Structure formats: C-alpha cells, structure tokens
C-alpha cells in the first residue's frame, strides 16, 4: 500500500504484463494507485527527509517484514541466510532485467544493517 502511494506503480513491469494489465481488477488496481499517487504525492514531498523515505523506507519495511515472517517459518540461522540470499537475488535481478527496478548497492547495505539489528535484538531482548 505504501509503495503504491510513494511510487508510480503503473511503470512497473509486473503491472504492465498479462494477465494483470488485461484483467479488469488489475486495471482497476493500477488506476487506483496511480490516482492515489498523484493525489497524495504533493503532501509527501513536504516531509524534510522525503528523498530518504521515498527511496529506502519501503525497502526497509518489506525486508524487515519478510525477515520476521521467515523467522516464524525457518529456524536460526537459516532464516538470515535465506533472507539475505533472497534480497541479493532480488536486487541483482534488476541488473539483468531493468524493467524490475534500479539496482542500488545501498539497498544491499540496508538489508545487511536490518539483519544485524534483528540479530542483535534477538540475542539481547529488552
């Protein structure tokens, strides 16, 4: 939801490919988020650290939620190995397929920081 508000999802390859782009529900979803994006974007740009939030908040949220979900499904340390492998695969696939997004090495650094913080919190619960 947050990604759809912060980014124009109509430009993403997944929303342009069949069956999503041809189904009525897919078209309605893309239209809803495009309208919401252009309606709410002027409000977001007033936030002082707007660029940082726009570029990294969504990535941090998805990776943190993915890692916590994998924690429920997998045992330690397998969850961390699996999560970093998926993050690297996801980010590096953007080098091969530019329509998936833009490769950003800082995303990989962000994922490593998140895994480190989650690991530290797990070892030292408050």
Short mmCIF file of C-alpha atoms in Angstrom, two decimals:
data_model
loop_
_atom_site.label_atom_id
_atom_site.label_comp_id
_atom_site.label_asym_id
_atom_site.label_seq_id
_atom_site.Cartn_x
_atom_site.Cartn_y
_atom_site.Cartn_z
CA UNK A 1 0.00 0.00 0.00
CA UNK A 2 2.75 2.43 0.99
CA UNK A 3 4.73 1.52 -2.13
CA UNK A 4 1.72 2.36 -4.30
CA UNK A 5 1.42 5.80 -2.73
CA UNK A 6 5.12 6.66 -2.93
CA UNK A 7 5.83 5.29 -6.43
CA UNK A 8 4.02 5.27 -9.74
CA UNK A 9 3.32 1.53 -9.97
CA UNK A 10 1.91 1.84 -13.48
CA UNK A 11 5.53 1.93 -14.71
CA UNK A 12 6.48 -1.38 -13.06
CA UNK A 13 6.78 -4.39 -15.37
CA UNK A 14 4.58 -6.59 -13.18
CA UNK A 15 1.63 -4.21 -13.61
CA UNK A 16 2.13 -3.97 -17.38
CA UNK A 17 2.25 -7.71 -18.03
CA UNK A 18 -0.67 -10.02 -18.70
CA UNK A 19 -2.84 -11.15 -17.04
CA UNK A 20 -2.60 -8.20 -14.62
CA UNK A 21 -2.66 -5.49 -17.30
CA UNK A 22 -5.55 -7.10 -19.19
CA UNK A 23 -7.80 -8.12 -16.27
CA UNK A 24 -10.42 -5.62 -15.13
CA UNK A 25 -9.34 -5.99 -11.49
CA UNK A 26 -5.69 -5.41 -12.45
CA UNK A 27 -6.57 -2.29 -14.41
CA UNK A 28 -8.70 -1.02 -11.52
CA UNK A 29 -5.89 -1.62 -9.02
CA UNK A 30 -3.33 0.17 -11.21
CA UNK A 31 -5.72 3.07 -11.81
CA UNK A 32 -6.47 3.37 -8.07
CA UNK A 33 -2.81 3.51 -7.08
CA UNK A 34 -1.89 5.86 -9.94
CA UNK A 35 -4.65 8.25 -8.89
CA UNK A 36 -3.68 7.98 -5.21
CA UNK A 37 -0.01 8.51 -6.05
CA UNK A 38 -0.65 11.73 -7.96
CA UNK A 39 -3.19 12.97 -5.39
CA UNK A 40 -1.01 12.39 -2.30
CA UNK A 41 2.48 12.97 -3.71
CA UNK A 42 2.48 16.74 -3.14
CA UNK A 43 1.88 16.09 0.59
CA UNK A 44 4.78 13.62 0.84
CA UNK A 45 7.27 15.95 -0.81
CA UNK A 46 6.84 18.44 2.06
CA UNK A 47 8.43 15.99 4.51
CA UNK A 48 12.01 17.20 5.25
CA UNK A 49 13.73 13.86 4.62
CA UNK A 50 11.43 12.99 1.73
CA UNK A 51 14.11 11.52 -0.59
CA UNK A 52 15.40 9.17 2.10
CA UNK A 53 11.87 7.97 2.93
CA UNK A 54 10.89 7.57 -0.70
CA UNK A 55 13.99 5.61 -1.65
CA UNK A 56 14.60 3.42 1.40
CA UNK A 57 11.59 3.26 3.74
CA UNK A 58 9.61 0.90 1.55
CA UNK A 59 12.64 -1.37 1.05
CA UNK A 60 13.36 -1.41 4.78
CA UNK A 61 9.75 -2.25 5.59
CA UNK A 62 9.43 -5.09 3.09
CA UNK A 63 12.73 -6.65 4.06
CA UNK A 64 12.06 -6.39 7.80
CA UNK A 65 8.60 -7.92 7.44
CA UNK A 66 9.97 -10.64 5.16
CA UNK A 67 12.72 -11.49 7.65
CA UNK A 68 10.31 -11.59 10.59
CA UNK A 69 7.96 -13.83 8.63
CA UNK A 70 10.82 -16.16 7.73
CA UNK A 71 11.74 -16.23 11.42
CA UNK A 72 8.37 -17.84 12.07
CA UNK A 73 8.86 -20.43 9.33
CA UNK A 74 12.56 -21.24 9.48
CA UNK A 75 15.00 -21.94 12.28
CA UNK A 76 18.04 -19.86 13.15
CA UNK A 77 20.47 -19.12 11.39
CA UNK A 78 18.77 -20.46 8.26
CA UNK A 79 16.31 -17.55 8.25
CA UNK A 80 19.10 -14.98 7.94
CA UNK A 81 20.90 -16.89 5.21
CA UNK A 82 17.67 -17.35 3.26
CA UNK A 83 16.64 -13.70 3.67
CA UNK A 84 19.96 -12.23 2.57
CA UNK A 85 20.06 -14.64 -0.38
CA UNK A 86 16.57 -13.52 -1.47
CA UNK A 87 17.50 -9.85 -1.04
CA UNK A 88 20.69 -10.23 -3.09
CA UNK A 89 18.84 -12.23 -5.75
CA UNK A 90 16.05 -9.64 -5.88
CA UNK A 91 18.44 -6.70 -6.13
CA UNK A 92 20.84 -8.35 -8.61
CA UNK A 93 17.95 -9.43 -10.85
CA UNK A 94 17.47 -5.72 -11.51
CA UNK A 95 20.86 -5.71 -13.25
CA UNK A 96 19.67 -8.38 -15.66
CA UNK A 97 16.10 -7.11 -16.02
CA UNK A 98 16.00 -3.29 -15.73
CA UNK A 99 12.19 -3.30 -16.01
CA UNK A 100 12.12 -4.78 -12.47
CA UNK A 101 13.73 -1.69 -10.98
CA UNK A 102 17.05 0.03 -10.49
CA UNK A 103 19.97 -1.80 -8.89
CA UNK A 104 21.12 0.04 -5.77
CA UNK A 105 24.06 -1.29 -3.73
CA UNK A 106 22.84 0.82 -0.80
CA UNK A 107 19.77 -1.43 -0.66
CA UNK A 108 22.06 -4.38 -0.01
CA UNK A 109 23.79 -2.42 2.75
CA UNK A 110 20.38 -1.55 4.23
CA UNK A 111 19.39 -5.23 4.24
CA UNK A 112 22.64 -6.18 5.99
CA UNK A 113 22.05 -3.50 8.64
CA UNK A 114 18.48 -4.73 9.22
CA UNK A 115 19.66 -8.33 9.61
CA UNK A 116 22.37 -7.21 12.04
CA UNK A 117 19.91 -5.20 14.13
CA UNK A 118 17.36 -8.02 14.20
CA UNK A 119 20.06 -10.49 15.19
CA UNK A 120 21.29 -8.21 17.97
CA UNK A 121 17.74 -7.68 19.26
CA UNK A 122 17.18 -11.42 19.26
CA UNK A 123 20.35 -12.04 21.29
CA UNK A 124 19.70 -9.19 23.74
CA UNK A 125 15.93 -8.92 24.31
CA UNK A 126 14.83 -5.86 26.21
#
